[in-house]
Amino acid sequence: MNPWGSEKLVFCGVPSSNFHSMERRAFIKNTALIGGGMLATYSCTERETSSYYFFTVTEASCVIAICEQIIPADKEPGATDAEVINYIDRELRHIYKQHQKLYRNGIAALQASCKQLKGELFEDLPFDEQTALLIDMEKSKLPKTNWRDAKQGAFFQTIRKHTIEGFYSNPQHGGNKDHVSFEMMRIEPPYLF
Amino acid sequence: MKHKHADAIVVGAGAGGGVVAKELAVNGLQTVLFERGGWVKYDGKIHDELLKSRGVLPIDRKKNPRVLIKETEDGEVEVPTGIGHTGYNVGSGTVNYGAMAWRFMREDFKMKSTYGEVKTTTLADWPISYDDLEPYYEKAEWEIGVAGDASNNPFAAPRKKEYPMPAFKTSELGELFSDACKRLGLHPFPVPMARNSVPYNNRSSCIQNRICLTSVCPVDAKNGTHNTVIPVGIESGNLDLRIHTQVTKVVMGDNGKAIGIKYYDKNDLEHFQSADIVVIAASATETPRLLLTTTTAKFPNGLGNNYGWVGRNLQSHAYCGAAGTFPKDIHSWNGPGATMAIADYNHHNEGIVGGASIHYDFHFGPLRFAKRRPPWEPTWGLTHKEFQRENFYRYTNLRCCVQEMPNFNSRVFIHKTKKDYWGMPIVGLAGERHPLDFKHCDFMSDRSEEILKEAGANRIWRVPGKKGNPAMVHQAGTCRMGDDPTTSVTNRYGQVHGIDNLYVGDASTHVTNSGFNPSLTIMALGFRMAEHIVEKFK
Ligand SMILES: Cc1cc2nc3c(=O)[nH]c(=O)nc-3n(C[C@H](O)[C@H](O)[C@H](O)COP(=O)(O)OP(=O)(O)OC[C@H]3O[C@@H](n4cnc5c(N)ncnc54)[C@H](O)[C@@H]3O)c2cc1C
C-alpha cells in the first residue's frame, strides 16, 4: 500500500534503467488516458493494480459511474468521456487530501447499500436504478447501517461538486478532456478566462 | 531585533494603508509599511477559473484560524470558520477586486439625520460630511485612476472635477439593462471603475478579459494601491515596505502614547520597530484584533476600548437581487461585465432605511455558471447539463449592494484561549445581520425582478439576502469614528480617542457603509487622515 491507500502500477515489472524515457513518457500518458479497468492488461502481478494515485480499480469504476450520473452523456460527451475521474483522483492527492477518507468510506458504504438493496455493485446496475439510488443518497435515505463511517449526504455533495469542477474547468486539471464542456457551451478558443 | 526609529508606521498595505503610507512618505515622513503578504504578479491563473475560485493568494487557515459564534436552538456554539479574511498581499483586495470605485452619497454620511432613530441599531451620522470628503474623493480618483461619467446619475452628490478617464463603453447586456431601466423611469449610468478605459499612469488600457473579478490583471490595467500609490511612495525614498511581516502588537509607552509595534519576519524572528506615529490599517477584522490585544493601565480592555466599541458594528453589504434567463442570447461574453448601474433606490424608499445600488453582474465562466440555477432546478443530472448548455449566453443576474444596519451585536472579538501561529489571540466573529436588512433585501429583490421582467427575461428567480455574520469582503465599521469618545473609537481623522499618535486607517472607521462598494471611500479617508497627520507632525 502506498500513502494514498491504493496499489500503483506505474513502472511495476519494468526496470526503469532500461525503460527508455520516451517510451516511459508515452507509457504514462497512455495509462493515464485509459480508464481504470483496462489497466489489467498491464498488470504484472495477480494483485489488483491501478493507474490512479488514490483510487483502486474497483473504486474507480464506482466513481466513474457516479460522475456519469452527475453529468451524463447525451448528444454531447459526459463525465466519463471528459475523464473527470482523473481530475478527482489528482485533487485528492493535493488540495482535497482531507476528503480521502470520505471517498474511501463513502464508496464502500454505497457498494454495501447496493449489495443489500439490489444484490449488485453500483456500476453494474441499470442507469435509472443508479439515479434512484443517488437521489436517496443525496437525501441521506440509504440504509443507515451501511453508513456508519461516512455521511451519505456529505459524500454525495462532495462528489457532485468535484465532478462539476472536473467537467467545467480547464483540462490541465485532469478532466474536461479536449475542452468538451467548453465546446458544448459554445465557448470559443482562446480559452482565456 | 531593533530598528532605526521611524517617523511613522503603517500596518497593512491594503486600500487604506497603501494610501496613508504613500502620502506620509511623499510629504517627508520616514515611513515603514508592514504587510503580512508579498507582491502578487499576474500568472497563468488568469486563464483558469478553478484556480481563481480558490483565491489569488489564499490565506493559510492553519496559521490564521478564526472562530464564529453561531446562534442555534441550543444556544451559542463556537465553530471554526474561514470567513472574513481579506487579501494577504501588497494591495490586498485592490489587486483582484471588481474595481467599482464609488463615492458615497450625501445621505450616507447622515443616516441618523435622514432616517431618525432606528431601534435596535446603532445608526448614526458620521462626524464628517460628504463635502468634507469630496476633495479627497477627487484625489483618490486621480491618483488611483477611475473611469466614469456621472452626468447620467442625478442622485450622485456634486463633484468639482470630472473623472480622469472616460467611462467604459457598455456592452449589449449593459444596453439591455439600461433600456429596461429607462422604460421603467429609472436612471442608468456607467459604473465608475478603477480600471483604465484609456492608457493612464504609464499603464495600458483594459483588454476586457472575460473574467476580471477575482483576477490579477494580465496587462496591469486594473488600479489598486499596489500599482499606484505604493510604488510612488517607494520612489520617494521615504517608504520602507516590509513584506512578509506579521504585526502582533502595538507597544505603548509610559506617557500613554504608542511607541511602536512588534512583528515577526518571514523566518519567525521577532522585531521591534519604534516610531512617532502608528497607523493600523489591517482591515475591519484584523485592526480591532490588534487594538484589543494590547492593554495598558489606562486601557485595561484594549486600546481605545474603554467604552466597549472596538470590534462592534461589523458591517458589509447584504447582497441580494434576482436572476433570469432570456429566450435568446443576450451577451457574447465580452469581459468583464457590470458596466451599468442605477442608484435610484439608494435612499428614500418608503418604509426602508437606506437602500442599494443595482448593477448587472460581472461575467464568470462555466464553473461558476454551474452553480447559478433557479431554486427549482436540479443541481445534477441531464437537466442540469441542458441548462448549462442552453443558458450560458442567456443568463444574467442583478446584484443589489444593500446597505446593512449597523448593530452592536455584530462584532469582532479576541478569543480568550485560542492563539494563532504567532501566539496572538485569534479573531472571533459573532452576531448576525440585522432583521431590517432582510426587509431591504426583499424590497430590492422585488425591484430587480421588475427590471428583469421589463428586459424580457422568460424565467426569473429571486436571490435572497443571506443570513449570518457580515464579515465579508466589504467588511467595515469596527472602530467607528465620532466626536463623542463614549460612543466611538476614533475621532474624525481616525485618531484613537485618548491616544494622540495612534490612528486607524482602514474601513474600520466607517460609521455606516452605504449601498456601494467601499474602496474609494476608504482611500479618500486615507488621503484625508494623512494630510492631518502631516500637518500635526510639522
Ligand atoms: C474579490 C473581491 C472583489 C472586490 N470588489 C470590490 C469592488 O468592486 N469595489 C470596492 O470598492 N471594493 C471591492 N472589494 C473590497 C475591497 O478590496 C476592500 O473593501 C478593501 O480592500 C478594504 O480596505 P482596508 O484598507 O480596510 O483593508 P485591506 O485592503 O484588506 O488591507 C488590509 C491589509 O493589512 C494586511 N494585514 C492584516 N493584518 C496584518 C498584520 N497583523 N500584520 C501585517 N499586515 C497585516 C493584509 O494582508 C492586507 O493587505 C473587493 C474585494 C474582493 C476580495
Short mmCIF file of N, CA and C in Angstrom, two decimals, chain A residues 69-78 87 91 95-96 131 134-135 138 156 160 164-165 167-170 172-173 182 184-193, chain B residues 44-54 209-211 215 329 333 364-367 369-371 373 379-382 384-386 388-394:
data_model
loop_
_atom_site.label_atom_id
_atom_site.label_comp_id
_atom_site.label_asym_id
_atom_site.label_seq_id
_atom_site.Cartn_x
_atom_site.Cartn_y
_atom_site.Cartn_z
N GLN A 69 -23.51 9.90 -13.69
CA GLN A 69 -24.85 10.27 -13.25
C GLN A 69 -24.97 11.78 -13.06
N ILE A 70 -23.92 12.37 -12.51
CA ILE A 70 -23.94 13.82 -12.24
C ILE A 70 -23.98 14.58 -13.58
N ILE A 71 -23.11 14.15 -14.51
CA ILE A 71 -23.10 14.76 -15.84
C ILE A 71 -23.12 13.63 -16.89
N PRO A 72 -24.33 13.21 -17.29
CA PRO A 72 -24.42 12.09 -18.23
C PRO A 72 -24.12 12.52 -19.66
N ALA A 73 -23.69 11.56 -20.46
CA ALA A 73 -23.52 11.83 -21.89
C ALA A 73 -24.90 11.88 -22.53
N ASP A 74 -25.11 12.78 -23.47
CA ASP A 74 -26.31 12.73 -24.31
C ASP A 74 -25.80 12.91 -25.73
N LYS A 75 -26.30 13.88 -26.47
CA LYS A 75 -25.70 14.08 -27.79
C LYS A 75 -24.27 14.60 -27.65
N GLU A 76 -23.96 15.07 -26.45
CA GLU A 76 -22.60 15.53 -26.21
C GLU A 76 -21.97 14.73 -25.06
N PRO A 77 -20.63 14.76 -25.00
CA PRO A 77 -19.93 13.92 -24.02
C PRO A 77 -20.35 14.18 -22.58
N GLY A 78 -20.20 13.17 -21.76
CA GLY A 78 -20.48 13.30 -20.34
C GLY A 78 -19.20 13.14 -19.52
N TYR A 87 -9.44 14.02 -12.80
CA TYR A 87 -9.42 15.26 -12.01
C TYR A 87 -9.57 14.95 -10.52
N GLU A 91 -6.81 15.61 -7.54
CA GLU A 91 -7.03 16.61 -6.49
C GLU A 91 -7.07 15.98 -5.12
N ILE A 95 -5.07 19.13 -3.04
CA ILE A 95 -5.93 20.12 -2.40
C ILE A 95 -7.10 19.48 -1.64
N TYR A 96 -7.52 18.31 -2.09
CA TYR A 96 -8.65 17.66 -1.41
C TYR A 96 -8.22 16.46 -0.57
N THR A 131 -29.59 6.19 -10.77
CA THR A 131 -30.12 7.53 -10.49
C THR A 131 -30.96 7.51 -9.22
N LEU A 134 -28.89 7.36 -6.14
CA LEU A 134 -28.20 8.61 -5.80
C LEU A 134 -29.16 9.66 -5.25
N ILE A 135 -30.39 9.64 -5.76
CA ILE A 135 -31.39 10.57 -5.20
C ILE A 135 -31.57 10.26 -3.71
N GLU A 138 -28.43 11.39 -1.81
CA GLU A 138 -28.42 12.85 -1.63
C GLU A 138 -29.28 13.25 -0.43
N PHE A 156 -22.29 12.64 -1.16
CA PHE A 156 -22.92 12.99 -2.43
C PHE A 156 -22.54 14.40 -2.86
N ARG A 160 -20.42 15.43 -6.13
CA ARG A 160 -21.13 16.27 -7.09
C ARG A 160 -20.30 17.53 -7.42
N ILE A 164 -18.47 18.40 -11.11
CA ILE A 164 -18.72 19.65 -11.84
C ILE A 164 -17.42 20.42 -12.06
N GLU A 165 -16.59 20.44 -11.06
CA GLU A 165 -15.29 21.12 -11.21
C GLU A 165 -14.46 20.46 -12.31
N PHE A 167 -15.40 18.66 -14.80
CA PHE A 167 -16.00 18.73 -16.14
C PHE A 167 -15.93 20.14 -16.72
N TYR A 168 -16.11 21.14 -15.86
CA TYR A 168 -16.22 22.51 -16.38
C TYR A 168 -14.96 23.36 -16.17
N SER A 169 -13.87 22.75 -15.69
CA SER A 169 -12.66 23.57 -15.52
C SER A 169 -11.66 23.24 -16.62
N ASN A 170 -10.58 23.96 -16.59
CA ASN A 170 -9.55 23.80 -17.60
C ASN A 170 -9.00 22.37 -17.65
N GLN A 172 -6.22 21.22 -17.98
CA GLN A 172 -4.93 21.00 -17.32
C GLN A 172 -5.09 20.36 -15.94
N HIS A 173 -6.30 20.42 -15.40
CA HIS A 173 -6.52 19.81 -14.08
C HIS A 173 -6.90 18.35 -14.17
N PHE A 182 -16.41 23.08 -22.80
CA PHE A 182 -16.37 24.42 -23.39
C PHE A 182 -17.03 24.39 -24.77
N MET A 184 -19.29 22.31 -25.79
CA MET A 184 -20.72 22.14 -25.60
C MET A 184 -21.40 23.49 -25.31
N MET A 185 -20.69 24.35 -24.57
CA MET A 185 -21.28 25.63 -24.19
C MET A 185 -21.02 26.73 -25.22
N ARG A 186 -20.51 26.34 -26.37
CA ARG A 186 -20.22 27.28 -27.47
C ARG A 186 -19.19 28.33 -27.05
N ILE A 187 -18.24 27.94 -26.22
CA ILE A 187 -17.17 28.86 -25.85
C ILE A 187 -16.02 28.64 -26.81
N GLU A 188 -15.62 29.72 -27.45
CA GLU A 188 -14.59 29.59 -28.47
C GLU A 188 -13.20 29.83 -27.90
N PRO A 189 -12.21 29.15 -28.47
CA PRO A 189 -10.85 29.46 -28.07
C PRO A 189 -10.49 30.89 -28.52
N PRO A 190 -9.51 31.56 -27.97
CA PRO A 190 -8.65 31.08 -26.89
C PRO A 190 -9.41 31.03 -25.56
N TYR A 191 -9.13 30.00 -24.81
CA TYR A 191 -9.86 29.82 -23.55
C TYR A 191 -9.23 30.66 -22.44
N LEU A 192 -9.32 31.95 -22.60
CA LEU A 192 -8.71 32.84 -21.62
C LEU A 192 -9.76 33.37 -20.66
N PHE A 193 -9.96 32.68 -19.59
CA PHE A 193 -10.89 33.21 -18.59
C PHE A 193 -10.61 32.64 -17.21
N GLY B 44 -0.42 32.49 -14.75
CA GLY B 44 -1.38 31.76 -15.57
C GLY B 44 -2.77 31.67 -14.97
N LYS B 45 -2.91 32.04 -13.71
CA LYS B 45 -4.20 31.89 -13.05
C LYS B 45 -5.32 32.67 -13.73
N ILE B 46 -4.95 33.69 -14.46
CA ILE B 46 -5.98 34.47 -15.12
C ILE B 46 -6.76 33.60 -16.09
N HIS B 47 -6.14 32.57 -16.61
CA HIS B 47 -6.80 31.72 -17.60
C HIS B 47 -7.52 30.56 -16.95
N ASP B 48 -7.64 30.56 -15.67
CA ASP B 48 -8.07 29.36 -15.01
C ASP B 48 -9.11 29.64 -13.92
N GLU B 49 -10.34 29.38 -14.28
CA GLU B 49 -11.43 29.71 -13.37
C GLU B 49 -11.35 28.90 -12.07
N LEU B 50 -10.91 27.68 -12.17
CA LEU B 50 -10.85 26.84 -10.97
C LEU B 50 -9.84 27.40 -9.96
N LEU B 51 -8.65 27.72 -10.45
CA LEU B 51 -7.64 28.26 -9.54
C LEU B 51 -8.11 29.59 -8.96
N LYS B 52 -8.77 30.39 -9.80
CA LYS B 52 -9.23 31.68 -9.30
C LYS B 52 -10.29 31.52 -8.23
N SER B 53 -11.13 30.48 -8.41
CA SER B 53 -12.18 30.29 -7.41
C SER B 53 -11.58 29.93 -6.06
N ARG B 54 -10.32 29.51 -6.06
CA ARG B 54 -9.67 29.17 -4.79
C ARG B 54 -8.91 30.35 -4.20
N ASN B 209 -10.79 41.37 -20.44
CA ASN B 209 -10.73 39.95 -20.13
C ASN B 209 -12.11 39.42 -19.81
N ARG B 210 -12.34 38.14 -20.12
CA ARG B 210 -13.67 37.59 -19.88
C ARG B 210 -14.01 37.57 -18.39
N ILE B 211 -13.03 37.24 -17.57
CA ILE B 211 -13.27 37.30 -16.12
C ILE B 211 -12.25 38.25 -15.49
N SER B 215 -9.56 38.28 -10.41
CA SER B 215 -8.33 38.03 -11.17
C SER B 215 -7.29 39.12 -10.95
N ASP B 329 -29.89 34.67 -26.93
CA ASP B 329 -28.60 35.11 -26.36
C ASP B 329 -28.65 36.60 -26.04
N TRP B 333 -20.18 37.43 -24.00
CA TRP B 333 -19.09 37.26 -23.04
C TRP B 333 -17.92 38.19 -23.31
N PHE B 364 -18.68 35.50 -15.50
CA PHE B 364 -17.86 34.42 -14.96
C PHE B 364 -17.90 33.29 -15.97
N GLY B 365 -17.21 32.21 -15.67
CA GLY B 365 -17.07 31.13 -16.63
C GLY B 365 -17.99 29.96 -16.35
N PRO B 366 -17.75 28.84 -17.05
CA PRO B 366 -18.61 27.67 -16.97
C PRO B 366 -18.73 27.10 -15.55
N LEU B 367 -17.64 27.19 -14.82
CA LEU B 367 -17.63 26.58 -13.48
C LEU B 367 -18.59 27.29 -12.54
N PHE B 369 -20.93 29.26 -13.46
CA PHE B 369 -22.28 29.22 -14.01
C PHE B 369 -23.00 27.94 -13.60
N ALA B 370 -22.24 26.88 -13.38
CA ALA B 370 -22.85 25.60 -12.99
C ALA B 370 -23.57 25.69 -11.65
N LYS B 371 -23.28 26.76 -10.91
CA LYS B 371 -23.96 26.95 -9.61
C LYS B 371 -25.16 27.87 -9.72
N ARG B 373 -28.51 28.49 -10.69
CA ARG B 373 -29.74 27.80 -11.10
C ARG B 373 -30.92 28.36 -10.33
N THR B 379 -29.65 20.11 -9.32
CA THR B 379 -28.25 20.54 -9.26
C THR B 379 -27.32 19.51 -9.90
N TRP B 380 -27.89 18.48 -10.51
CA TRP B 380 -27.07 17.49 -11.22
C TRP B 380 -27.95 16.73 -12.20
N GLY B 381 -27.32 15.90 -13.00
CA GLY B 381 -28.07 15.09 -13.96
C GLY B 381 -28.24 15.80 -15.30
N LEU B 382 -28.99 15.17 -16.17
CA LEU B 382 -29.13 15.66 -17.53
C LEU B 382 -29.73 17.07 -17.60
N HIS B 384 -29.53 19.45 -15.46
CA HIS B 384 -28.51 20.42 -15.07
C HIS B 384 -27.57 20.71 -16.25
N LYS B 385 -27.22 19.66 -16.95
CA LYS B 385 -26.32 19.81 -18.10
C LYS B 385 -27.00 20.61 -19.22
N GLU B 386 -28.28 20.31 -19.45
CA GLU B 386 -29.01 21.02 -20.51
C GLU B 386 -29.11 22.51 -20.21
N GLN B 388 -27.07 24.25 -18.52
CA GLN B 388 -25.73 24.79 -18.73
C GLN B 388 -25.49 25.09 -20.22
N ARG B 389 -25.90 24.13 -21.06
CA ARG B 389 -25.67 24.22 -22.49
C ARG B 389 -26.51 25.35 -23.11
N GLU B 390 -27.76 25.43 -22.65
CA GLU B 390 -28.69 26.37 -23.28
C GLU B 390 -28.56 27.80 -22.80
N ASN B 391 -28.17 27.98 -21.54
CA ASN B 391 -28.37 29.31 -20.95
C ASN B 391 -27.13 30.13 -20.66
N PHE B 392 -25.97 29.58 -21.01
CA PHE B 392 -24.75 30.33 -20.66
C PHE B 392 -24.78 31.75 -21.22
N TYR B 393 -25.24 31.91 -22.42
CA TYR B 393 -25.30 33.24 -23.04
C TYR B 393 -26.67 33.91 -22.87
N ARG B 394 -27.54 33.27 -22.13
CA ARG B 394 -28.90 33.80 -21.99
C ARG B 394 -29.24 34.18 -20.56
#
